[in-house]
Amino acid sequence: MVSEEVKELIKARLEEMPSHIKLSIGSSGPFNKDELIEHVEADDEIGETIIDMELNYMRAFKRFSTK
Amino acid sequence: MESAILIRPKYDETTAYLHDWSEIIIGFAENKGVSLFDLNHLKATRKTLLSYLKNNNSSLLLFNCHGSSLALFGHDNEILLTSKDASVFRDKTIYARSCQAGSNLGQVLVKLGGAKAFIGYKRDFIFPFDKNKTTTPIRDTVCAPVFDCSNKIPFTLIKGGTPQDAHSRSMEAYEHWIKHYVDDHSIEAPSIIKCLLWNQMNQVCIEN
């Protein structure tokens, strides 16, 4: 479970996703950015995956920027 | 290796992408002199799979389908295999380009069932795609890096590489594409990098 602050940050990052891109996650269907944000807000299993993926990306980007 | 079985249902957007990006494996196997049994579309059923396993001595199975920590799914989400089928996969090398099967199912198939190796993903296998390219997934450049990295696994195994070789080649490809897209300023780059990092982190090679 992440803080509301982190969740808001992740939602803001998802807002920047291009509208023609969808992500295939699991068997419940590909998701566009609005649907991804809805799952983050709903705190469901898909939302948890999206949050973990975004956090992993942010951690990795620290690594790239220090190279 | 003499033969392999490719399993690739096609009944929704996700399986359509998995299906079409597996097509290249068929030509690759032909060039390497490996017979490949293609269980595609309606043929991706449990009955057909078990029949092929019984009648052919294929040592490599390549699943491209939906999955969970407990099962892999064929056409229209029919259960293809669960951990209860572990003994059927003795001495087989299995790659599952599927969600979550690397967390539990893979462990059971290898540790209890005696499969030689299982390569899969501990959590969901995630790929980005361009919603305007869904009728021609193979021309979708947004998903291409993810499928290039994951296709390194069947390519290496078909060439006779070990499961660990296949896993390593795939990891190298992830590093290559991540570096490429870090320096790329296209609007799609962040979505692509996120998926590459995620699948790289969750890809596991379980060996007996």
mmCIF file of C-alpha atoms in Angstrom:
data_model
loop_
_atom_site.group_PDB
_atom_site.id
_atom_site.type_symbol
_atom_site.label_atom_id
_atom_site.label_comp_id
_atom_site.label_asym_id
_atom_site.label_seq_id
_atom_site.Cartn_x
_atom_site.Cartn_y
_atom_site.Cartn_z
ATOM 1 C CA MET A 1 0.000 0.000 0.000
ATOM 2 C CA VAL A 2 1.464 3.367 -1.003
ATOM 3 C CA SER A 3 0.641 6.792 0.387
ATOM 4 C CA GLU A 4 -1.965 9.033 -1.256
ATOM 5 C CA GLU A 5 0.884 11.371 -2.180
ATOM 6 C CA VAL A 6 2.697 8.664 -4.153
ATOM 7 C CA LYS A 7 -0.553 7.586 -5.776
ATOM 8 C CA GLU A 8 -1.194 11.144 -6.943
ATOM 9 C CA LEU A 9 2.321 11.307 -8.366
ATOM 10 C CA ILE A 10 1.757 8.072 -10.273
ATOM 11 C CA LYS A 11 -1.582 9.281 -11.607
ATOM 12 C CA ALA A 12 0.070 12.492 -12.796
ATOM 13 C CA ARG A 13 2.726 10.454 -14.613
ATOM 14 C CA LEU A 14 0.069 8.265 -16.219
ATOM 15 C CA GLU A 15 -1.674 11.413 -17.474
ATOM 16 C CA GLU A 16 1.411 12.032 -19.622
ATOM 17 C CA MET A 17 1.013 8.715 -21.420
ATOM 18 C CA PRO A 18 0.119 9.174 -25.117
ATOM 19 C CA SER A 19 -3.530 8.476 -25.846
ATOM 20 C CA HIS A 20 -2.771 6.008 -28.673
ATOM 21 C CA ILE A 21 -0.861 3.671 -26.338
ATOM 22 C CA LYS A 22 -2.490 0.845 -24.408
ATOM 23 C CA LEU A 23 -0.903 -1.606 -22.005
ATOM 24 C CA SER A 24 -1.702 -5.299 -22.042
ATOM 25 C CA ILE A 25 -1.769 -6.403 -18.413
ATOM 26 C CA GLY A 26 -3.145 -9.781 -17.422
ATOM 27 C CA SER A 27 -6.264 -11.292 -18.889
ATOM 28 C CA SER A 28 -8.760 -8.598 -17.948
ATOM 29 C CA GLY A 29 -7.949 -6.592 -21.036
ATOM 30 C CA PRO A 30 -5.567 -3.959 -22.356
ATOM 31 C CA PHE A 31 -5.924 -0.542 -20.727
ATOM 32 C CA ASN A 32 -5.614 3.005 -21.977
ATOM 33 C CA LYS A 33 -4.343 5.743 -19.680
ATOM 34 C CA ASP A 34 -7.749 6.661 -18.298
ATOM 35 C CA GLU A 35 -8.440 3.039 -17.404
ATOM 36 C CA LEU A 36 -4.991 2.689 -15.828
ATOM 37 C CA ILE A 37 -5.705 5.720 -13.645
ATOM 38 C CA GLU A 38 -9.099 4.265 -12.658
ATOM 39 C CA HIS A 39 -7.405 1.054 -11.500
ATOM 40 C CA VAL A 40 -4.854 3.007 -9.463
ATOM 41 C CA GLU A 41 -7.699 4.917 -7.815
ATOM 42 C CA ALA A 42 -9.616 1.681 -7.178
ATOM 43 C CA ASP A 43 -6.622 0.079 -5.397
ATOM 44 C CA ASP A 44 -7.358 -3.229 -7.101
ATOM 45 C CA GLU A 45 -4.963 -5.900 -8.330
ATOM 46 C CA ILE A 46 -4.331 -4.180 -11.681
ATOM 47 C CA GLY A 47 -3.833 -0.862 -9.873
ATOM 48 C CA GLU A 48 -1.255 -2.489 -7.600
ATOM 49 C CA THR A 49 0.637 -3.816 -10.633
ATOM 50 C CA ILE A 50 0.593 -0.382 -12.281
ATOM 51 C CA ILE A 51 1.899 1.265 -9.103
ATOM 52 C CA ASP A 52 4.696 -1.298 -8.765
ATOM 53 C CA MET A 53 5.632 -0.845 -12.417
ATOM 54 C CA GLU A 54 5.780 2.955 -12.070
ATOM 55 C CA LEU A 55 7.839 2.747 -8.862
ATOM 56 C CA ASN A 56 10.241 0.320 -10.545
ATOM 57 C CA TYR A 57 10.578 2.769 -13.448
ATOM 58 C CA MET A 58 11.275 5.705 -11.130
ATOM 59 C CA ARG A 59 13.921 3.733 -9.221
ATOM 60 C CA ALA A 60 15.562 2.662 -12.472
ATOM 61 C CA PHE A 61 15.560 6.170 -13.813
ATOM 62 C CA LYS A 62 17.628 7.290 -10.843
ATOM 63 C CA ARG A 63 20.165 4.685 -11.968
ATOM 64 C CA PHE A 64 20.145 5.996 -15.563
ATOM 65 C CA SER A 65 20.517 9.619 -14.519
ATOM 66 C CA THR A 66 23.591 8.906 -12.371
ATOM 67 C CA LYS A 67 25.413 7.188 -15.256
ATOM 68 C CA MET B 1 16.583 -30.896 -30.473
ATOM 69 C CA GLU B 2 14.306 -32.532 -33.034
ATOM 70 C CA SER B 3 10.942 -30.989 -32.349
ATOM 71 C CA ALA B 4 9.082 -28.372 -30.354
ATOM 72 C CA ILE B 5 5.480 -27.424 -29.706
ATOM 73 C CA LEU B 6 4.294 -23.848 -30.156
ATOM 74 C CA ILE B 7 1.019 -22.972 -28.416
ATOM 75 C CA ARG B 8 -0.633 -19.717 -29.480
ATOM 76 C CA PRO B 9 -4.370 -19.143 -29.145
ATOM 77 C CA LYS B 10 -5.839 -16.007 -30.692
ATOM 78 C CA TYR B 11 -9.141 -14.746 -29.326
ATOM 79 C CA ASP B 12 -8.555 -11.246 -27.925
ATOM 80 C CA GLU B 13 -6.149 -8.326 -28.428
ATOM 81 C CA THR B 14 -3.507 -9.702 -26.087
ATOM 82 C CA THR B 15 -3.461 -13.195 -27.576
ATOM 83 C CA ALA B 16 -3.537 -11.700 -31.097
ATOM 84 C CA TYR B 17 -0.262 -9.897 -30.353
ATOM 85 C CA LEU B 18 1.287 -12.983 -28.712
ATOM 86 C CA HIS B 19 0.111 -15.111 -31.632
ATOM 87 C CA ASP B 20 1.423 -12.876 -34.406
ATOM 88 C CA TRP B 21 4.757 -12.175 -32.733
ATOM 89 C CA SER B 22 5.268 -15.954 -32.426
ATOM 90 C CA GLU B 23 4.962 -16.409 -36.185
ATOM 91 C CA ILE B 24 8.646 -15.586 -36.625
ATOM 92 C CA ILE B 25 9.556 -18.564 -34.414
ATOM 93 C CA ILE B 26 8.133 -20.956 -37.026
ATOM 94 C CA GLY B 27 10.441 -19.765 -39.813
ATOM 95 C CA PHE B 28 13.375 -19.717 -37.431
ATOM 96 C CA ALA B 29 12.761 -23.339 -36.408
ATOM 97 C CA GLU B 30 12.441 -24.413 -40.052
ATOM 98 C CA ASN B 31 15.802 -22.816 -40.845
ATOM 99 C CA LYS B 32 17.391 -24.682 -37.951
ATOM 100 C CA GLY B 33 15.887 -28.026 -38.999
ATOM 101 C CA VAL B 34 13.623 -28.281 -35.966
ATOM 102 C CA SER B 35 10.075 -29.582 -36.515
ATOM 103 C CA LEU B 36 7.624 -27.281 -34.872
ATOM 104 C CA PHE B 37 4.049 -28.336 -34.115
ATOM 105 C CA ASP B 38 1.939 -25.201 -34.277
ATOM 106 C CA LEU B 39 -1.098 -25.360 -31.985
ATOM 107 C CA ASN B 40 -2.660 -22.076 -33.015
ATOM 108 C CA HIS B 41 -6.151 -20.575 -32.823
ATOM 109 C CA LEU B 42 -8.703 -23.318 -32.188
ATOM 110 C CA LYS B 43 -5.996 -25.979 -31.921
ATOM 111 C CA ALA B 44 -4.691 -24.439 -28.696
ATOM 112 C CA THR B 45 -6.677 -26.808 -26.502
ATOM 113 C CA ARG B 46 -5.787 -29.113 -23.647
ATOM 114 C CA LYS B 47 -6.858 -32.192 -25.583
ATOM 115 C CA THR B 48 -4.665 -31.371 -28.582
ATOM 116 C CA LEU B 49 -1.702 -30.442 -26.409
ATOM 117 C CA LEU B 50 -1.841 -33.677 -24.412
ATOM 118 C CA SER B 51 -2.220 -35.650 -27.635
ATOM 119 C CA TYR B 52 0.895 -34.033 -29.134
ATOM 120 C CA LEU B 53 2.823 -34.639 -25.927
ATOM 121 C CA LYS B 54 1.818 -38.288 -25.949
ATOM 122 C CA ASN B 55 2.583 -38.937 -29.609
ATOM 123 C CA ASN B 56 5.710 -36.830 -30.108
ATOM 124 C CA ASN B 57 8.922 -36.635 -28.196
ATOM 125 C CA SER B 58 9.096 -32.837 -28.231
ATOM 126 C CA SER B 59 11.450 -31.581 -25.585
ATOM 127 C CA LEU B 60 10.552 -27.893 -25.903
ATOM 128 C CA LEU B 61 7.183 -26.232 -25.283
ATOM 129 C CA LEU B 62 6.577 -22.586 -26.131
ATOM 130 C CA PHE B 63 3.406 -21.155 -24.608
ATOM 131 C CA ASN B 64 2.117 -17.768 -25.800
ATOM 132 C CA CYS B 65 -1.121 -17.319 -23.933
ATOM 133 C CA HIS B 66 -2.867 -15.991 -20.867
ATOM 134 C CA GLY B 67 -1.678 -17.397 -17.584
ATOM 135 C CA SER B 68 -1.905 -17.227 -13.828
ATOM 136 C CA SER B 69 0.228 -18.453 -10.955
ATOM 137 C CA LEU B 70 -1.643 -21.773 -11.151
ATOM 138 C CA ALA B 71 -2.449 -22.415 -14.817
ATOM 139 C CA LEU B 72 -1.934 -21.616 -18.484
ATOM 140 C CA PHE B 73 -4.924 -21.004 -20.747
ATOM 141 C CA GLY B 74 -5.663 -21.946 -24.345
ATOM 142 C CA HIS B 75 -8.364 -21.016 -26.817
ATOM 143 C CA ASP B 76 -11.196 -19.073 -25.168
ATOM 144 C CA ASN B 77 -9.493 -19.337 -21.773
ATOM 145 C CA GLU B 78 -9.739 -23.127 -21.598
ATOM 146 C CA ILE B 79 -7.288 -24.494 -19.038
ATOM 147 C CA LEU B 80 -4.307 -25.986 -20.872
ATOM 148 C CA LEU B 81 -2.374 -27.139 -17.869
ATOM 149 C CA THR B 82 -2.185 -26.782 -14.112
ATOM 150 C CA SER B 83 0.259 -27.970 -11.490
ATOM 151 C CA LYS B 84 -1.723 -31.234 -11.356
ATOM 152 C CA ASP B 85 -0.315 -32.049 -14.799
ATOM 153 C CA ALA B 86 3.269 -31.730 -13.601
ATOM 154 C CA SER B 87 4.309 -35.295 -14.423
ATOM 155 C CA VAL B 88 3.380 -34.855 -18.103
ATOM 156 C CA PHE B 89 6.190 -32.317 -18.448
ATOM 157 C CA ARG B 90 9.036 -34.454 -17.107
ATOM 158 C CA ASP B 91 12.322 -33.564 -18.862
ATOM 159 C CA LYS B 92 10.657 -30.814 -20.908
ATOM 160 C CA THR B 93 11.929 -27.279 -21.259
ATOM 161 C CA ILE B 94 9.060 -24.822 -21.063
ATOM 162 C CA TYR B 95 8.858 -21.154 -21.921
ATOM 163 C CA ALA B 96 5.610 -19.387 -20.999
ATOM 164 C CA ARG B 97 5.155 -15.914 -22.443
ATOM 165 C CA SER B 98 2.252 -15.568 -20.065
ATOM 166 C CA CYS B 99 1.341 -13.775 -16.875
ATOM 167 C CA GLN B 100 2.457 -14.994 -13.447
ATOM 168 C CA ALA B 101 3.200 -18.633 -14.307
ATOM 169 C CA GLY B 102 6.801 -18.207 -13.144
ATOM 170 C CA SER B 103 5.701 -17.673 -9.568
ATOM 171 C CA ASN B 104 4.110 -20.994 -8.653
ATOM 172 C CA LEU B 105 3.284 -23.154 -11.667
ATOM 173 C CA GLY B 106 6.845 -23.098 -12.966
ATOM 174 C CA GLN B 107 8.229 -24.075 -9.573
ATOM 175 C CA VAL B 108 5.848 -27.041 -9.343
ATOM 176 C CA LEU B 109 6.529 -28.249 -12.896
ATOM 177 C CA VAL B 110 10.286 -28.216 -12.277
ATOM 178 C CA LYS B 111 10.658 -29.115 -8.616
ATOM 179 C CA LEU B 112 7.842 -31.671 -8.353
ATOM 180 C CA GLY B 113 7.148 -32.680 -11.941
ATOM 181 C CA GLY B 114 10.731 -33.027 -13.074
ATOM 182 C CA ALA B 115 10.582 -30.582 -15.968
ATOM 183 C CA LYS B 116 14.103 -29.694 -17.095
ATOM 184 C CA ALA B 117 13.480 -25.948 -16.904
ATOM 185 C CA PHE B 118 10.773 -23.322 -16.876
ATOM 186 C CA ILE B 119 11.251 -19.757 -18.079
ATOM 187 C CA GLY B 120 8.406 -17.378 -17.346
ATOM 188 C CA TYR B 121 7.322 -14.320 -15.399
ATOM 189 C CA LYS B 122 6.640 -14.066 -11.658
ATOM 190 C CA ARG B 123 4.034 -11.367 -12.235
ATOM 191 C CA ASP B 124 2.134 -10.154 -15.307
ATOM 192 C CA PHE B 125 3.884 -10.118 -18.686
ATOM 193 C CA ILE B 126 3.151 -6.574 -19.829
ATOM 194 C CA PHE B 127 3.543 -4.999 -23.247
ATOM 195 C CA PRO B 128 2.587 -1.624 -24.717
ATOM 196 C CA PHE B 129 0.944 -1.334 -28.097
ATOM 197 C CA ASP B 130 -0.427 1.225 -30.494
ATOM 198 C CA LYS B 131 -4.225 0.969 -30.508
ATOM 199 C CA ASN B 132 -4.204 1.962 -34.193
ATOM 200 C CA LYS B 133 -2.094 -1.068 -35.150
ATOM 201 C CA THR B 134 -4.119 -3.903 -33.649
ATOM 202 C CA THR B 135 -5.036 -5.371 -37.032
ATOM 203 C CA THR B 136 -1.319 -5.755 -37.885
ATOM 204 C CA PRO B 137 0.503 -6.380 -34.574
ATOM 205 C CA ILE B 138 3.739 -7.309 -36.338
ATOM 206 C CA ARG B 139 3.935 -3.755 -37.750
ATOM 207 C CA ASP B 140 3.456 -2.191 -34.333
ATOM 208 C CA THR B 141 6.827 -0.677 -33.428
ATOM 209 C CA VAL B 142 5.656 0.215 -29.908
ATOM 210 C CA CYS B 143 5.481 -3.412 -28.781
ATOM 211 C CA ALA B 144 8.435 -4.593 -30.883
ATOM 212 C CA PRO B 145 11.203 -4.198 -28.235
ATOM 213 C CA VAL B 146 9.297 -6.283 -25.679
ATOM 214 C CA PHE B 147 8.695 -9.063 -28.195
ATOM 215 C CA ASP B 148 12.269 -8.887 -29.458
ATOM 216 C CA CYS B 149 13.542 -9.477 -25.894
ATOM 217 C CA SER B 150 11.151 -12.333 -25.218
ATOM 218 C CA ASN B 151 11.679 -13.977 -28.635
ATOM 219 C CA LYS B 152 15.374 -14.337 -27.772
ATOM 220 C CA ILE B 153 14.298 -17.198 -25.480
ATOM 221 C CA PRO B 154 12.744 -19.520 -28.111
ATOM 222 C CA PHE B 155 15.435 -18.580 -30.631
ATOM 223 C CA THR B 156 18.237 -19.574 -28.250
ATOM 224 C CA LEU B 157 16.512 -22.778 -27.146
ATOM 225 C CA ILE B 158 15.790 -23.834 -30.736
ATOM 226 C CA LYS B 159 19.454 -23.257 -31.596
ATOM 227 C CA GLY B 160 20.339 -25.705 -28.834
ATOM 228 C CA GLY B 161 21.294 -23.226 -26.141
ATOM 229 C CA THR B 162 20.645 -24.019 -22.496
ATOM 230 C CA PRO B 163 17.721 -22.448 -20.616
ATOM 231 C CA GLN B 164 20.229 -20.265 -18.768
ATOM 232 C CA ASP B 165 21.731 -19.161 -22.116
ATOM 233 C CA ALA B 166 18.236 -18.264 -23.329
ATOM 234 C CA HIS B 167 17.466 -16.308 -20.168
ATOM 235 C CA SER B 168 20.799 -14.464 -20.390
ATOM 236 C CA ARG B 169 20.360 -13.571 -24.083
ATOM 237 C CA SER B 170 16.959 -12.174 -23.264
ATOM 238 C CA MET B 171 18.371 -10.135 -20.363
ATOM 239 C CA GLU B 172 21.045 -8.704 -22.671
ATOM 240 C CA ALA B 173 18.365 -7.698 -25.140
ATOM 241 C CA TYR B 174 16.439 -5.921 -22.359
ATOM 242 C CA GLU B 175 19.586 -3.957 -21.451
ATOM 243 C CA HIS B 176 20.138 -3.057 -25.101
ATOM 244 C CA TRP B 177 16.591 -1.786 -25.658
ATOM 245 C CA ILE B 178 16.358 0.016 -22.309
ATOM 246 C CA LYS B 179 19.558 1.951 -23.106
ATOM 247 C CA HIS B 180 18.247 2.662 -26.589
ATOM 248 C CA TYR B 181 14.960 4.116 -25.335
ATOM 249 C CA VAL B 182 16.542 6.081 -22.466
ATOM 250 C CA ASP B 183 18.231 8.139 -25.195
ATOM 251 C CA ASP B 184 15.104 8.227 -27.338
ATOM 252 C CA HIS B 185 12.852 11.234 -26.961
ATOM 253 C CA SER B 186 9.742 9.853 -28.635
ATOM 254 C CA ILE B 187 6.471 10.165 -26.723
ATOM 255 C CA GLU B 188 6.217 6.370 -26.616
ATOM 256 C CA ALA B 189 9.636 5.814 -24.998
ATOM 257 C CA PRO B 190 8.581 5.996 -21.299
ATOM 258 C CA SER B 191 5.795 3.413 -21.795
ATOM 259 C CA ILE B 192 8.180 1.101 -23.625
ATOM 260 C CA ILE B 193 10.918 1.416 -20.975
ATOM 261 C CA LYS B 194 8.441 0.740 -18.150
ATOM 262 C CA CYS B 195 7.358 -2.524 -19.752
ATOM 263 C CA LEU B 196 10.929 -3.584 -20.566
ATOM 264 C CA LEU B 197 12.073 -2.954 -16.990
ATOM 265 C CA TRP B 198 9.048 -4.751 -15.586
ATOM 266 C CA ASN B 199 9.396 -7.909 -17.685
ATOM 267 C CA GLN B 200 13.158 -7.971 -17.140
ATOM 268 C CA MET B 201 12.645 -7.796 -13.382
ATOM 269 C CA ASN B 202 10.005 -10.527 -13.371
ATOM 270 C CA GLN B 203 11.517 -13.003 -15.821
ATOM 271 C CA VAL B 204 12.764 -16.140 -14.099
ATOM 272 C CA CYS B 205 14.605 -19.250 -15.211
ATOM 273 C CA ILE B 206 13.820 -22.173 -12.918
ATOM 274 C CA GLU B 207 16.018 -25.215 -13.440
ATOM 275 C CA ASN B 208 16.077 -28.664 -11.985
#
